[in-house]
GROMACS .gro file of N, CA, C and O in nm:
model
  444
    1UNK      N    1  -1.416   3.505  -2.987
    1UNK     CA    2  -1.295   3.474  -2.912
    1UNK      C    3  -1.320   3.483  -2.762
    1UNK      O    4  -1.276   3.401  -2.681
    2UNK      N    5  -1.405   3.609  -2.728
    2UNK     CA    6  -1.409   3.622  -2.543
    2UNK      C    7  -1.508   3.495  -2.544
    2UNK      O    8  -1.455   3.428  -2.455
    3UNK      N    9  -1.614   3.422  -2.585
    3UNK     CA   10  -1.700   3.300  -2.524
    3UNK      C   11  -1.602   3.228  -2.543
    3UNK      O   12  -1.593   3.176  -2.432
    4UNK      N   13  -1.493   3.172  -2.623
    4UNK     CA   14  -1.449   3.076  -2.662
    4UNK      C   15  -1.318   3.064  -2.535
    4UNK      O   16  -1.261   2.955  -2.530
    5UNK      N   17  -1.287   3.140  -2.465
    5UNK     CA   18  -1.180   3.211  -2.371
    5UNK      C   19  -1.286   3.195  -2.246
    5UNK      O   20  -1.246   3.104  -2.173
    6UNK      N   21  -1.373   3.237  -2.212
    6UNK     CA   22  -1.465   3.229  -2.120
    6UNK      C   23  -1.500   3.038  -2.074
    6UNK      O   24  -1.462   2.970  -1.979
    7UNK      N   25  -1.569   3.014  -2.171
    7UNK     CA   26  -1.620   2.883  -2.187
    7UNK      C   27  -1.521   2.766  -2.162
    7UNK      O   28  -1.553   2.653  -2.125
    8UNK      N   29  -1.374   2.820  -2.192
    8UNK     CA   30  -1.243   2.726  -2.157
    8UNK      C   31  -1.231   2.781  -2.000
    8UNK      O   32  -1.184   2.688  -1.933
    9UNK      N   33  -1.255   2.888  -1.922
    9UNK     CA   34  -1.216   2.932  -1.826
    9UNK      C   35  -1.315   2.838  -1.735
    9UNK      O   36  -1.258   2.781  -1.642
   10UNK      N   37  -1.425   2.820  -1.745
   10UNK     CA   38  -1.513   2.772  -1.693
   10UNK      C   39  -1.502   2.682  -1.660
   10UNK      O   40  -1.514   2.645  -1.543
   11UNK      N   41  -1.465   2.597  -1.785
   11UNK     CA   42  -1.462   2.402  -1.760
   11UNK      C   43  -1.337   2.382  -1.705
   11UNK      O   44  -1.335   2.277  -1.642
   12UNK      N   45  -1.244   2.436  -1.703
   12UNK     CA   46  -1.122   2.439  -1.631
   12UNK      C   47  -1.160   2.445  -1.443
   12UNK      O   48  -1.115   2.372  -1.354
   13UNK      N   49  -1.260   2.566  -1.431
   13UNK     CA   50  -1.270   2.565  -1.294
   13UNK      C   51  -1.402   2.449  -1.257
   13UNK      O   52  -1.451   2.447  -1.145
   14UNK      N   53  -1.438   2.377  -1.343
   14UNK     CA   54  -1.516   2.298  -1.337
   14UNK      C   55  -1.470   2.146  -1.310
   14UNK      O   56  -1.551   2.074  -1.251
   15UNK      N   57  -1.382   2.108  -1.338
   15UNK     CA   58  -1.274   2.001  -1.343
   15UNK      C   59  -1.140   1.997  -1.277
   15UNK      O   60  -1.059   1.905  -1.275
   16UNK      N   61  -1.130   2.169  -1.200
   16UNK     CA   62  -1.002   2.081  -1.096
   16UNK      C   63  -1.047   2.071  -0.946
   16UNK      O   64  -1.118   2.147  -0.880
   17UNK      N   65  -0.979   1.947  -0.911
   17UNK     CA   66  -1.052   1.897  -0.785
   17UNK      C   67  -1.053   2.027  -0.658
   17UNK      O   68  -0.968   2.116  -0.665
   18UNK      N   69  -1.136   2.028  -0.566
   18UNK     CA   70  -1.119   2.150  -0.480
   18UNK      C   71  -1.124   2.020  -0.332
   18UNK      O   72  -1.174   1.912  -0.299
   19UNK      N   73  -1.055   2.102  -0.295
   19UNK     CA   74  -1.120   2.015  -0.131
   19UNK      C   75  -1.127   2.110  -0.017
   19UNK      O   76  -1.070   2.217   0.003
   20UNK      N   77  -1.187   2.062   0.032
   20UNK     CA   78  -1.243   2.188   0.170
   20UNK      C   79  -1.137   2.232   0.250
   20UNK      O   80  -1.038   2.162   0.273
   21UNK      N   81  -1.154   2.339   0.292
   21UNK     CA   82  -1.039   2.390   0.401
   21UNK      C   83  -1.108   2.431   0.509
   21UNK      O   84  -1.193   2.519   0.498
   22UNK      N   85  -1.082   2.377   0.617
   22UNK     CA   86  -1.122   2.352   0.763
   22UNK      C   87  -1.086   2.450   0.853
   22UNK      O   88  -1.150   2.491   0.950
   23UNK      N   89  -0.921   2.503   0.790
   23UNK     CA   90  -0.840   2.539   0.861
   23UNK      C   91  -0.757   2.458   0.990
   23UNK      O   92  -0.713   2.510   1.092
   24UNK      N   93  -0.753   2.368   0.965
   24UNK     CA   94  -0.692   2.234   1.089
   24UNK      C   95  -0.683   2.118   0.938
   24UNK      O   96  -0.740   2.117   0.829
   25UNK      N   97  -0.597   2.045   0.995
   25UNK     CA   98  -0.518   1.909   0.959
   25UNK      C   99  -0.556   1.827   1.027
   25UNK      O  100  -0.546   1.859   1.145
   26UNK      N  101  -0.610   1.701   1.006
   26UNK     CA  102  -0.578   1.558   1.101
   26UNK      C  103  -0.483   1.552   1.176
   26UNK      O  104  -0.491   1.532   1.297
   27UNK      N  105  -0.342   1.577   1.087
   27UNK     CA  106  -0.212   1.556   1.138
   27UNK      C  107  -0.211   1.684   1.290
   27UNK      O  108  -0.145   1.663   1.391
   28UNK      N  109  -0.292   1.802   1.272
   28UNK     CA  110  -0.249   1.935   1.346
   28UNK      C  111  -0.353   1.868   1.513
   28UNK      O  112  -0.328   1.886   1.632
   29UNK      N  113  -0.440   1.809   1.463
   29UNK     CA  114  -0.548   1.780   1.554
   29UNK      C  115  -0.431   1.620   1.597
   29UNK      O  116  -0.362   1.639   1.697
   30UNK      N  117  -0.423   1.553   1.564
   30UNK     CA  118  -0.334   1.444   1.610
   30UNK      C  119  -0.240   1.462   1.695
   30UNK      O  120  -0.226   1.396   1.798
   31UNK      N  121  -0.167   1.556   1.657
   31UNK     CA  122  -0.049   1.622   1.769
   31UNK      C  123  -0.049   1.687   1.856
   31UNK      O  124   0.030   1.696   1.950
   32UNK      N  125  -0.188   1.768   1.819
   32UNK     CA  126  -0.250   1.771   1.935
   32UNK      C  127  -0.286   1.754   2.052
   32UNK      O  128  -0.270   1.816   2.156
   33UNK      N  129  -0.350   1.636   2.016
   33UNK     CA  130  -0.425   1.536   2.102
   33UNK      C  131  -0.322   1.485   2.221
   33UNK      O  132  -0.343   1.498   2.341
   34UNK      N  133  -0.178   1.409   2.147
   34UNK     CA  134  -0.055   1.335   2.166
   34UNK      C  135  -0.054   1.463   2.261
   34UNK      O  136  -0.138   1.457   2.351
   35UNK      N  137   0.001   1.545   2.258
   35UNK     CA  138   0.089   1.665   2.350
   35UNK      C  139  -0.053   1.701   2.454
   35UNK      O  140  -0.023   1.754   2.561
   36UNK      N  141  -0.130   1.688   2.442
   36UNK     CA  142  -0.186   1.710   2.579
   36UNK      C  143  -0.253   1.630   2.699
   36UNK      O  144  -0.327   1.660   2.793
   37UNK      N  145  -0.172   1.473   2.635
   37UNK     CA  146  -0.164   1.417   2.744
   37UNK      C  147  -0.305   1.325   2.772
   37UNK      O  148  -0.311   1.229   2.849
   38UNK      N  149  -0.442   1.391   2.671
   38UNK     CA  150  -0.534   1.292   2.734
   38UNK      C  151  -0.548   1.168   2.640
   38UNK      O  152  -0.658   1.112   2.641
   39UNK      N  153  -0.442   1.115   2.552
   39UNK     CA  154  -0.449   1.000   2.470
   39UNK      C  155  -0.342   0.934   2.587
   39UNK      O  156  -0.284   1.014   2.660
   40UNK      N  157  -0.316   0.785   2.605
   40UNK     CA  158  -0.244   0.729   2.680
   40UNK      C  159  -0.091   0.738   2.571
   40UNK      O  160  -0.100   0.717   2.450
   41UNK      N  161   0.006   0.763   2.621
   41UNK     CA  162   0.145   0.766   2.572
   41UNK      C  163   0.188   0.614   2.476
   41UNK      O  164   0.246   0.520   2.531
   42UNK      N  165   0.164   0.612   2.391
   42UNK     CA  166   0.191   0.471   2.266
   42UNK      C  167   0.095   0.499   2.177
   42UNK      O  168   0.095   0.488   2.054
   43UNK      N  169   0.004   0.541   2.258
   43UNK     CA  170  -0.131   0.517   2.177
   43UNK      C  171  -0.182   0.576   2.042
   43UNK      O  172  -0.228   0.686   2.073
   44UNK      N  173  -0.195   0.560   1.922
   44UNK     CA  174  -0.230   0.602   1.817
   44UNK      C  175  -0.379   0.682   1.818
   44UNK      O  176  -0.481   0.645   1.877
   45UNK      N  177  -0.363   0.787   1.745
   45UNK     CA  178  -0.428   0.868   1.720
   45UNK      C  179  -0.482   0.889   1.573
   45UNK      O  180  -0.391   0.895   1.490
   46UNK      N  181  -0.602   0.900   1.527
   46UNK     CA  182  -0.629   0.864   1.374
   46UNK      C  183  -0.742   0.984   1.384
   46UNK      O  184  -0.840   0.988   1.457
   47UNK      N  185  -0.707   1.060   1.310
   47UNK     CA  186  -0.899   1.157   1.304
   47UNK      C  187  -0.931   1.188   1.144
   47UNK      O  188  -0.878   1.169   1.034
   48UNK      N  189  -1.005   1.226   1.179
   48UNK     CA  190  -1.050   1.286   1.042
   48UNK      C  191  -1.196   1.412   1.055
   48UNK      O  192  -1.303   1.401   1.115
   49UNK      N  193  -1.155   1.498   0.991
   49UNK     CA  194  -1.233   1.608   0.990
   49UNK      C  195  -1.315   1.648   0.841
   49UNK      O  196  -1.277   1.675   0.727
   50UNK      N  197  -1.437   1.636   0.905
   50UNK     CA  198  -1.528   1.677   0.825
   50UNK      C  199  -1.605   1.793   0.812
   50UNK      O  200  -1.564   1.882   0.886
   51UNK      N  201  -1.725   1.831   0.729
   51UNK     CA  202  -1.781   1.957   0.767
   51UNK      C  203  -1.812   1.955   0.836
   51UNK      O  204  -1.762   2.044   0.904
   52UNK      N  205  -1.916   1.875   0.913
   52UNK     CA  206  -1.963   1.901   1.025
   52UNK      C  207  -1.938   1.839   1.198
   52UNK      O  208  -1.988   1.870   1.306
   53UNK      N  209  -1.832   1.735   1.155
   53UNK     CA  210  -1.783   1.707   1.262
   53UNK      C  211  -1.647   1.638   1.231
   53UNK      O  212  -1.620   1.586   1.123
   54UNK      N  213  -1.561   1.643   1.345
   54UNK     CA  214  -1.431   1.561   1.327
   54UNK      C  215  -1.449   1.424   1.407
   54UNK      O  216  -1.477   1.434   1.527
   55UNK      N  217  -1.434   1.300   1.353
   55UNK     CA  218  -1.412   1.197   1.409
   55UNK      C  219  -1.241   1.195   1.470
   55UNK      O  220  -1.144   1.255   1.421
   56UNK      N  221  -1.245   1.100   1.601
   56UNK     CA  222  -1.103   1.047   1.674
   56UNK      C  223  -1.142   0.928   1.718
   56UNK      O  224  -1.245   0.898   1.779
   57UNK      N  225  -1.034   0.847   1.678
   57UNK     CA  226  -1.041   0.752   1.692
   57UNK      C  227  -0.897   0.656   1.811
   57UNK      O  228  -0.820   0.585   1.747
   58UNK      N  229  -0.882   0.659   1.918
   58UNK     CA  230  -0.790   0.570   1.966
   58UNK      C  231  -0.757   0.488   2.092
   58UNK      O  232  -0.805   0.535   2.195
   59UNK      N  233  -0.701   0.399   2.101
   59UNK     CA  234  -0.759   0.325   2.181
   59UNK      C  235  -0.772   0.375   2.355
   59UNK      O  236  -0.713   0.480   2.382
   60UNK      N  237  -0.835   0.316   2.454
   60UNK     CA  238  -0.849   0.326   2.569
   60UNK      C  239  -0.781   0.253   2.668
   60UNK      O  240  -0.703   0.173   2.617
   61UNK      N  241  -0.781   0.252   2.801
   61UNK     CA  242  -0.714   0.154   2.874
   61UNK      C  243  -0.845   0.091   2.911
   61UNK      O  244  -0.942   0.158   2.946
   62UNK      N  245  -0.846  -0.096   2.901
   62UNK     CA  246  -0.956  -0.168   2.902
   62UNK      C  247  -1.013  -0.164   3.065
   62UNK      O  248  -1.115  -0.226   3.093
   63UNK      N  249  -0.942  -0.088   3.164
   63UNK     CA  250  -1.031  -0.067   3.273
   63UNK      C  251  -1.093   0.067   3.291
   63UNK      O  252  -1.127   0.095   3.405
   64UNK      N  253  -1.119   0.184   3.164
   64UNK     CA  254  -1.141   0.261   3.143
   64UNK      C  255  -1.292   0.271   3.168
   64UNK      O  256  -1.363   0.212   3.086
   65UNK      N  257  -1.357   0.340   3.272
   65UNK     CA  258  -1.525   0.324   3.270
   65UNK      C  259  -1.560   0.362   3.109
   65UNK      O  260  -1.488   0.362   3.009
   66UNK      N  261  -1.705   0.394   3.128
   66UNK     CA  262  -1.787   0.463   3.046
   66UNK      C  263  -1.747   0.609   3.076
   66UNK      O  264  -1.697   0.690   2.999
   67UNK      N  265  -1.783   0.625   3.218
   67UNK     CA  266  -1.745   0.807   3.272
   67UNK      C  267  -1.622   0.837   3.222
   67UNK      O  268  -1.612   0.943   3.159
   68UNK      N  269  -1.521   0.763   3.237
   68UNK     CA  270  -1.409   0.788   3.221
   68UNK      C  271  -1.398   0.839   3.024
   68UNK      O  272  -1.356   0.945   2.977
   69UNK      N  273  -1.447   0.730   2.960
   69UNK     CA  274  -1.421   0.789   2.824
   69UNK      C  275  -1.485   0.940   2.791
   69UNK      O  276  -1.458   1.029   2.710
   70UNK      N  277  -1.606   0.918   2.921
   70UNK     CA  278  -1.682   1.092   2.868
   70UNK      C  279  -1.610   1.216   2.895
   70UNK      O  280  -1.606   1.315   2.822
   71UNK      N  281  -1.538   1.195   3.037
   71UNK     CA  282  -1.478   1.303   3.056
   71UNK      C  283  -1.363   1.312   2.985
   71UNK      O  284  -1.307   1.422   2.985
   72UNK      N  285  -1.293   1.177   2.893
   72UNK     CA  286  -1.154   1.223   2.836
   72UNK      C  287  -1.215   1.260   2.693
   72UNK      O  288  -1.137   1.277   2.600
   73UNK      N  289  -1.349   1.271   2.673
   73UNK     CA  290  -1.381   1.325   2.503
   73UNK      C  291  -1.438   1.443   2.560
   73UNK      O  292  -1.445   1.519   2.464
   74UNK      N  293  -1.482   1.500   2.657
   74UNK     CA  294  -1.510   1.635   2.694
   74UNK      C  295  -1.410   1.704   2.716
   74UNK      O  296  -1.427   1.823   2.690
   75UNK      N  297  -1.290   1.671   2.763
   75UNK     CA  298  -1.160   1.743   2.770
   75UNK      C  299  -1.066   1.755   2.623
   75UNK      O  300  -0.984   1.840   2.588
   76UNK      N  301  -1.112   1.649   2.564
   76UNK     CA  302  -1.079   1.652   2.408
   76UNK      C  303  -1.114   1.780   2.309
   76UNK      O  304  -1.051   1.858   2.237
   77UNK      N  305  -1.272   1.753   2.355
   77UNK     CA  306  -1.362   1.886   2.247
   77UNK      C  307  -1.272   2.029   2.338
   77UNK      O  308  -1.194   2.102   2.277
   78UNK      N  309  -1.300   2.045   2.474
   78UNK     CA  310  -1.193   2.144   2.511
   78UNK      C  311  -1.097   2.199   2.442
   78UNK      O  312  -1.100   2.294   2.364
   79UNK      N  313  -0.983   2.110   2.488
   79UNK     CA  314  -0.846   2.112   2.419
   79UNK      C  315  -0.918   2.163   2.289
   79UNK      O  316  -0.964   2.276   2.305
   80UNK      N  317  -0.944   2.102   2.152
   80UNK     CA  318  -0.986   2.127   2.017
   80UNK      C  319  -0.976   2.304   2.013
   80UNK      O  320  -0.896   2.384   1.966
   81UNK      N  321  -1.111   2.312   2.092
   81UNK     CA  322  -1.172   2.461   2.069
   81UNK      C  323  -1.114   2.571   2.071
   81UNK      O  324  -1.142   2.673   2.009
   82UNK      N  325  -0.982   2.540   2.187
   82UNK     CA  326  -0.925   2.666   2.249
   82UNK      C  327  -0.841   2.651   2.107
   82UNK      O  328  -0.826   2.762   2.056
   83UNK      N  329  -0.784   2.548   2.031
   83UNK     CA  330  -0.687   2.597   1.916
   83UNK      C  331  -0.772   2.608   1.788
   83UNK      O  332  -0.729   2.689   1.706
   84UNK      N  333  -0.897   2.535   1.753
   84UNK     CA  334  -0.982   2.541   1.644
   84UNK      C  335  -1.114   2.592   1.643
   84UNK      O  336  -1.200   2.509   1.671
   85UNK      N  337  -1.153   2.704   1.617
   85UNK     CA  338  -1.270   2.748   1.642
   85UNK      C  339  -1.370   2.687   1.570
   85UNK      O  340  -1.481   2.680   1.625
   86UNK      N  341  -1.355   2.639   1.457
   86UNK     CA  342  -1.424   2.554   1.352
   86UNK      C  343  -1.464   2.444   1.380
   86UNK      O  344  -1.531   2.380   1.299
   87UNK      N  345  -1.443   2.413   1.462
   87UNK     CA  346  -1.475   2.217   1.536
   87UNK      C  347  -1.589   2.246   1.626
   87UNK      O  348  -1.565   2.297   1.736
   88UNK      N  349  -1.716   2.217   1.587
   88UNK     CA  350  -1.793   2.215   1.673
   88UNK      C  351  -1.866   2.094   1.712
   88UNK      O  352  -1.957   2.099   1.795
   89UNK      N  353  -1.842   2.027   1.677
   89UNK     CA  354  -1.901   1.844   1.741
   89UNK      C  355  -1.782   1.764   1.680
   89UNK      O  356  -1.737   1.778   1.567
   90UNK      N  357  -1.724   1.649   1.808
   90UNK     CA  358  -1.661   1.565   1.795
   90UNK      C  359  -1.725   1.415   1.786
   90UNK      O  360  -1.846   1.400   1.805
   91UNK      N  361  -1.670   1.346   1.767
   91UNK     CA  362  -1.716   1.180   1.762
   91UNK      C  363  -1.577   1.134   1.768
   91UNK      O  364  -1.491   1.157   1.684
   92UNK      N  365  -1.558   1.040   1.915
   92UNK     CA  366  -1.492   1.003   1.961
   92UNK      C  367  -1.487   0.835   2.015
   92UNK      O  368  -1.528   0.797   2.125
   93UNK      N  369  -1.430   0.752   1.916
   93UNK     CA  370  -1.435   0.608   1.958
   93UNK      C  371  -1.282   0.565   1.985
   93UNK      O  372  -1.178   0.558   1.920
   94UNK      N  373  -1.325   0.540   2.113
   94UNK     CA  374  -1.211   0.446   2.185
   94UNK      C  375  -1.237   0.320   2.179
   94UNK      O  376  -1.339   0.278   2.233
   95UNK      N  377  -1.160   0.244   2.118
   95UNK     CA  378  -1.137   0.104   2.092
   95UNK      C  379  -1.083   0.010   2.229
   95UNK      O  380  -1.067   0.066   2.338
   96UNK      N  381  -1.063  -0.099   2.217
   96UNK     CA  382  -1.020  -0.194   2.333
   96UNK      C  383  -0.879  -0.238   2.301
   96UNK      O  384  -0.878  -0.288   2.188
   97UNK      N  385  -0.808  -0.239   2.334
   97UNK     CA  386  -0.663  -0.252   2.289
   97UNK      C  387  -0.683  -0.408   2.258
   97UNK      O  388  -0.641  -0.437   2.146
   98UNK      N  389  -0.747  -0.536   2.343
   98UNK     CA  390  -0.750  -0.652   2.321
   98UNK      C  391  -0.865  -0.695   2.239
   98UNK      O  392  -0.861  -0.813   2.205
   99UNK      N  393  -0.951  -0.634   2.206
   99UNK     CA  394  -1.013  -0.647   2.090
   99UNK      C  395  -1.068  -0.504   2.020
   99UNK      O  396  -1.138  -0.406   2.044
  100UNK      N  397  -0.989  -0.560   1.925
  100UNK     CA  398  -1.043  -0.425   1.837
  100UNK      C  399  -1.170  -0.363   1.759
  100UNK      O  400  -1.193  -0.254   1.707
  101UNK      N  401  -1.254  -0.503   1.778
  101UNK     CA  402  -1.414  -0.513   1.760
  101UNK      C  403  -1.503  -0.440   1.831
  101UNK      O  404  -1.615  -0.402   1.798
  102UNK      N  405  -1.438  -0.424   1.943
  102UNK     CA  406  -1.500  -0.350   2.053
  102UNK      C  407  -1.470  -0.228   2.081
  102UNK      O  408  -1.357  -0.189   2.112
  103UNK      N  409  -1.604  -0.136   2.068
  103UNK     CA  410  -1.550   0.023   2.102
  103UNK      C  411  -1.631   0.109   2.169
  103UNK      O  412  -1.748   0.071   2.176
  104UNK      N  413  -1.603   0.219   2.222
  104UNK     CA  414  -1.703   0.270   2.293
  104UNK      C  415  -1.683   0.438   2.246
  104UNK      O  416  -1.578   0.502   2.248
  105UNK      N  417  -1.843   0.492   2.199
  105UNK     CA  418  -1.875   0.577   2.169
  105UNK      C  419  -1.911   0.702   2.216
  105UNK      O  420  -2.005   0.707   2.294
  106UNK      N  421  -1.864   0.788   2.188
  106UNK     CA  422  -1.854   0.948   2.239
  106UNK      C  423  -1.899   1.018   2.129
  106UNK      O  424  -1.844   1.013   2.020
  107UNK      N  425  -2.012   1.094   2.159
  107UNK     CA  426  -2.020   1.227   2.090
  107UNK      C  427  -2.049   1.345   2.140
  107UNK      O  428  -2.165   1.359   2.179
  108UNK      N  429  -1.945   1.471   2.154
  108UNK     CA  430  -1.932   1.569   2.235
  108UNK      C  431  -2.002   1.675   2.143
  108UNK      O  432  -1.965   1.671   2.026
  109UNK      N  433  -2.090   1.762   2.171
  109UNK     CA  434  -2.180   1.913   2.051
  109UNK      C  435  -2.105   2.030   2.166
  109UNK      O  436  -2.082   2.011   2.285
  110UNK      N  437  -2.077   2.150   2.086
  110UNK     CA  438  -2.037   2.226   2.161
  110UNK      C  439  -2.152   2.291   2.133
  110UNK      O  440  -2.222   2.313   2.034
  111UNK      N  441  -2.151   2.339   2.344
  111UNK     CA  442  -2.250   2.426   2.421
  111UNK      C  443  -2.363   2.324   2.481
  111UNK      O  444  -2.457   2.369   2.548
   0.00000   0.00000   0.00000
């Protein structure tokens, strides 16, 4: 009876889905982002967090340098850290509002 009780306990924890806990939300990192001002005001915000890094994704203003996207994904990973200690590399693509084919790439490592 205890293997037969055991052996059901097992495949049970073997078969229900688990998913990682980060401690942060997309949604928590999204609103984030929005409330501190360095996403432009309309602008959509999309991330996603992984183990080892969180992608953001949203668009730029098309007279936006290169410098310009670095320092608004270095102020990004900022912002992040002081509320998520767990985020330690971002990847950050800002898109072109007039074409959406076109994007420009950021990747911030903390330290």
């Amino acid at each position: 009876m205890r293997k037969a009780a055991l052996a059901a306990l097992i495949n049970l924890t073997l078969f229900v889905p688990t998913t990682a806990c980060f401690g942060q939300t997309a949604e928590q990192i999204n609103s984030l982002l929005n409330k501190s001002k360095f996403v432009d005001t309309g602008r959509t915000v999309n991330t996603v967090v992984g183990a080892d890094k969180t992608t953001i994704s949203t668009y730029c203003n098309p007279k936006s340098s290169d410098q310009d996207c670095k320092v608004t994904a270095l102020l990004m990973m900022k912002e992040i850290k002081q509320h998520y200690q767990s985020i330690h590399r971002i990847h950050v693509l800002f898109y072109d509002p007039r074409d959406p084919h076109k994007f420009r790439d950021v990747e911030i490592r903390e330290g």
